XYZ file of C-alpha atoms in Angstrom:
317
model
C 10.415 -7.096 -27.688
C 12.590 -4.018 -27.122
C 12.605 -2.943 -23.513
C 11.577 0.559 -22.512
C 13.524 2.639 -20.011
C 11.744 3.845 -16.854
C 12.464 7.244 -15.370
C 15.516 6.798 -13.082
C 14.425 9.755 -10.950
C 11.428 7.879 -9.532
C 13.491 5.667 -7.219
C 15.219 8.726 -5.769
C 11.918 10.506 -5.169
C 10.478 7.419 -3.489
C 13.554 7.024 -1.299
C 13.342 10.659 -0.229
C 9.624 10.338 0.483
C 10.076 7.119 2.482
C 12.521 8.905 4.782
C 10.157 11.834 5.248
C 6.793 10.199 5.962
C 4.552 7.152 5.855
C 3.307 5.739 2.571
C -0.389 6.458 2.002
C -2.680 3.812 0.537
C -5.915 5.733 -0.094
C -9.333 4.138 -0.111
C -11.482 4.064 -3.235
C -14.786 5.865 -2.710
C -18.084 4.231 -3.686
C -21.661 5.465 -3.510
C -24.134 3.496 -1.390
C -25.274 1.660 -4.528
C -21.719 0.455 -5.145
C -20.873 2.731 -8.074
C -17.630 4.687 -8.113
C -17.720 8.082 -6.398
C -15.019 10.169 -8.141
C -15.803 13.322 -6.159
C -15.580 11.437 -2.877
C -12.261 9.919 -3.884
C -10.901 13.309 -4.906
C -11.830 14.760 -1.507
C -10.314 11.775 0.302
C -6.991 11.783 -1.508
C -6.703 15.573 -1.240
C -7.064 15.200 2.521
C -4.452 12.434 2.514
C -2.001 14.579 0.585
C -2.588 17.424 3.013
C -1.011 15.224 5.717
C 2.259 15.018 3.736
C 2.788 11.298 3.113
C 5.985 10.120 1.469
C 4.046 8.800 -1.545
C 0.513 7.732 -2.473
C -0.460 4.298 -3.765
C -3.953 4.462 -5.323
C -5.886 1.400 -6.480
C -3.864 -1.064 -4.423
C -5.108 -3.578 -1.840
C -6.567 -1.002 0.547
C -8.023 0.767 -2.485
C -9.871 -2.405 -3.577
C -8.004 -2.777 -6.865
C -9.514 -6.246 -7.232
C -13.022 -4.764 -7.506
C -12.322 -2.050 -10.106
C -12.986 -2.288 -13.820
C -10.587 -0.583 -16.211
C -12.611 2.606 -16.611
C -12.931 3.014 -12.837
C -9.234 2.319 -12.455
C -8.421 5.029 -14.987
C -10.536 7.549 -13.078
C -8.950 6.681 -9.728
C -5.364 6.920 -10.961
C -6.056 10.084 -12.962
C -7.563 11.821 -9.930
C -4.617 10.752 -7.762
C -2.145 12.172 -10.275
C -4.097 15.407 -10.595
C -4.312 15.914 -6.834
C -0.666 14.982 -6.196
C 0.410 17.454 -8.896
C 3.983 16.220 -8.731
C 4.376 16.847 -4.988
C 4.866 13.155 -4.163
C 5.214 10.023 -6.303
C 2.008 8.256 -7.354
C 2.395 4.468 -7.452
C -0.618 2.672 -8.938
C -1.509 -0.949 -8.278
C -1.642 -3.491 -11.089
C -2.253 -7.235 -10.956
C -3.746 -10.517 -12.196
C -1.794 -12.370 -14.907
C 0.849 -10.398 -16.781
C -1.343 -9.788 -19.855
C -4.080 -8.149 -17.761
C -1.517 -6.409 -15.558
C -0.062 -4.803 -18.672
C -3.508 -3.436 -19.615
C -3.699 -1.697 -16.233
C -0.070 -0.589 -16.539
C -0.820 1.171 -19.820
C -3.795 2.937 -18.273
C -1.663 4.079 -15.320
C 1.053 5.259 -17.682
C -1.440 7.283 -19.737
C -2.881 8.746 -16.517
C 0.555 10.005 -15.465
C 1.469 7.624 -12.620
C 5.115 7.551 -11.577
C 5.457 3.833 -10.841
C 3.531 0.575 -10.427
C 3.049 -1.839 -7.530
C 2.704 -5.354 -8.949
C 0.170 -7.111 -6.716
C 0.321 -10.924 -6.410
C -1.053 -12.743 -9.444
C -4.446 -14.406 -9.321
C -5.182 -17.800 -7.720
C -2.473 -20.248 -8.819
C 0.803 -21.153 -7.149
C 3.844 -20.744 -9.389
C 7.489 -21.827 -9.409
C 10.261 -19.314 -8.820
C 11.187 -18.940 -12.488
C 7.535 -18.259 -13.268
C 7.418 -15.460 -10.701
C 10.460 -13.905 -12.337
C 8.966 -14.313 -15.812
C 5.763 -12.554 -14.694
C 7.762 -9.434 -13.810
C 9.868 -9.703 -16.969
C 6.766 -9.729 -19.157
C 5.328 -6.648 -17.454
C 8.609 -4.724 -17.341
C 9.133 -5.268 -21.063
C 5.836 -3.519 -21.817
C 5.801 -0.393 -19.665
C 7.940 2.692 -19.201
C 6.999 2.862 -15.528
C 9.242 1.458 -12.786
C 7.921 -1.614 -10.979
C 7.790 -2.531 -7.311
C 7.210 -6.263 -6.819
C 4.905 -7.304 -3.982
C 5.577 -10.640 -2.307
C 2.565 -11.782 -0.375
C 0.214 -14.755 -0.492
C 1.387 -17.130 -3.214
C 4.341 -14.898 -4.187
C 7.544 -15.396 -2.177
C 10.990 -15.035 -3.705
C 13.993 -17.113 -2.786
C 17.417 -15.497 -2.939
C 18.306 -16.861 -6.384
C 15.036 -15.749 -7.993
C 15.236 -12.417 -6.192
C 18.668 -11.728 -7.680
C 17.117 -12.284 -11.109
C 14.300 -9.886 -10.211
C 16.772 -7.142 -9.297
C 18.395 -7.530 -12.717
C 15.144 -6.905 -14.617
C 15.338 -3.422 -16.147
C 12.756 -1.228 -14.467
C 12.248 -3.215 -11.249
C 13.274 -0.824 -8.486
C 11.911 -2.330 -5.298
C 10.209 -5.074 -3.308
C 7.281 -4.778 -0.923
C 7.099 -7.613 1.599
C 3.910 -8.854 3.216
C 5.106 -12.205 4.563
C 6.951 -10.901 7.638
C 9.468 -13.747 7.390
C 12.393 -11.712 8.677
C 14.930 -14.491 8.130
C 14.038 -14.649 4.439
C 13.787 -10.876 4.166
C 17.229 -10.363 5.708
C 18.697 -12.697 3.110
C 17.027 -10.675 0.356
C 18.219 -7.319 1.648
C 21.774 -8.654 1.801
C 21.491 -9.957 -1.772
C 20.079 -6.705 -3.175
C 22.123 -4.255 -5.228
C 22.842 -0.837 -3.756
C 19.881 1.499 -3.993
C 17.218 -1.198 -4.348
C 14.088 -0.192 -2.424
C 12.372 -2.282 0.251
C 8.958 -1.692 1.819
C 7.266 -3.207 4.856
C 3.874 -4.262 3.510
C 2.615 -6.310 6.462
C -1.008 -5.901 7.471
C -1.137 -3.052 10.011
C 2.558 -2.558 9.297
C 3.210 -0.425 12.373
C 2.993 -3.559 14.547
C 6.146 -4.906 12.933
C 7.819 -1.639 11.914
C 10.621 -1.875 14.457
C 11.334 -5.508 13.604
C 11.458 -4.744 9.880
C 13.832 -1.843 10.525
C 16.326 -4.202 12.169
C 16.772 -6.036 8.846
C 17.143 -2.832 6.870
C 13.512 -2.109 5.931
C 12.359 1.006 7.817
C 9.809 2.227 5.239
C 6.251 0.989 5.587
C 2.744 1.393 4.231
C 0.109 2.659 6.648
C -3.559 1.809 6.305
C -4.145 3.847 9.475
C -3.053 6.942 7.559
C -6.221 6.525 5.465
C -8.454 7.290 8.461
C -6.247 8.692 11.233
C -3.185 10.400 9.774
C -2.635 12.069 13.149
C -1.988 8.646 14.693
C 0.030 7.340 11.751
C 2.263 10.405 11.634
C 2.775 10.485 15.414
C 3.893 6.853 15.347
C 6.203 7.426 12.376
C 7.795 10.452 14.039
C 8.259 8.571 17.303
C 10.043 5.726 15.538
C 12.184 8.038 13.438
C 13.225 10.153 16.428
C 13.707 7.269 18.853
C 10.762 8.415 21.002
C 13.044 10.793 22.921
C 11.979 9.101 26.165
C 8.292 9.875 25.670
C 7.226 6.300 24.944
C 4.790 7.434 22.247
C 5.344 4.402 20.047
C 4.879 2.018 22.984
C 1.634 3.686 24.055
C 0.223 3.649 20.538
C 1.199 0.020 20.001
C -0.271 -1.135 23.300
C -3.453 0.920 23.385
C -4.301 1.362 19.705
C -2.454 -0.787 17.176
C -2.588 -4.145 18.986
C -6.322 -3.804 19.782
C -6.877 -2.740 16.160
C -5.221 -5.935 14.929
C -7.334 -8.008 17.310
C -10.456 -6.337 15.939
C -9.208 -6.752 12.371
C -8.713 -10.475 12.852
C -12.345 -11.112 13.811
C -13.582 -11.286 10.201
C -11.792 -11.962 6.902
C -11.499 -8.767 4.873
C -11.634 -6.448 7.869
C -8.134 -5.221 6.932
C -9.971 -3.079 4.374
C -13.509 -2.957 5.767
C -12.449 -1.532 9.156
C -10.291 1.107 7.487
C -13.221 2.277 5.398
C -15.559 2.208 8.373
C -13.126 4.247 10.454
C -12.794 6.775 7.653
C -16.586 7.095 7.503
C -16.683 7.647 11.276
C -14.476 10.669 10.683
C -16.671 12.038 7.918
C -14.571 10.929 4.950
C -16.690 10.314 1.818
C -15.411 6.816 1.056
C -18.668 4.843 1.144
C -19.024 1.083 1.655
C -16.774 -1.753 0.543
C -17.647 -3.829 -2.508
C -18.378 -7.545 -2.424
C -16.844 -9.952 -1.634
C -15.877 -7.724 1.315
C -18.523 -6.813 3.880
C -18.895 -3.774 6.114
C -18.427 -4.261 9.886
C -21.287 -5.379 12.106
C -22.877 -2.848 14.445
C -21.077 -4.405 17.414
C -17.703 -4.281 15.701
C -18.380 -0.734 14.548
C -19.050 0.307 18.158
C -15.753 -1.252 19.240
C -13.995 0.501 16.375
C -15.403 3.875 17.387
C -14.190 3.418 20.961
C -10.746 2.299 19.816
C -10.432 5.174 17.344
C -11.368 7.664 20.058
C -8.705 6.184 22.316
C -6.025 6.386 19.638
C -6.861 9.962 18.739
C -6.825 10.958 22.423
C -3.288 9.581 22.705
C -2.056 12.029 20.049
C -4.168 14.982 21.133
C -6.746 14.731 18.345
C -10.513 14.227 18.320
C -12.960 12.034 16.420
């Protein structure tokens, strides 16, 4: 199969955006009956864009990609592209096996997305050459640049990673393992200009550690419900805090307690984000099964924590 050539300008735009702001992973809005709420999603992503993220990543993990059918996916990506209107790159999530991932890739391409985040494949463990082949199969069938996501059952060794960087169209790697020894080896093996993203859960917790191995850019789930907090933390890190200790205060009094709350129940990495967004009046609705919304007790703790975090940056619930 003849390979297609992705737009080389996308990597530059992403690099510029990563230096300017956090990466927004918007939530997907559902009605109370579980059906897609396109109007709610449009309002949510418009509000996200108004806070000037470096890029938006619709229909990814935080956006419950795993629960969307193809028609819903098309609507979500189309709305994101329409609302972004070229101001920032739109990177859509794709996943499952390569054949299904390609179906989503074609939808994202038709909708006008700028690039694709390749989420870990479904269920099975795979050898290193299989992980490379998965990306090769997708890259050969789309004009959009790809960002590989190593998390869960996907983890590249240096040799396989070098092969990944040679695949036409693969422009970056998002890491969710937080193995900084391995990640340092990958950054040193990467060609000049290859993009790296900190994709750890609640990435701000490890943002400084990732930066020490050459990966300062990170995705922020907090931006989906409290962009004031996310942007204040990003600015503090970028500017070295200037003696104010903003990053330390936010880590100690907001981010660490948020992680402790998140770890109470599997799936809270998404469920708490949606609940927090609802607390602030965002029309995002409930999560879809197999995720569950927070208990009343956990929701009360979340409200208190959110109030504390917003107070630290001079904002209100």
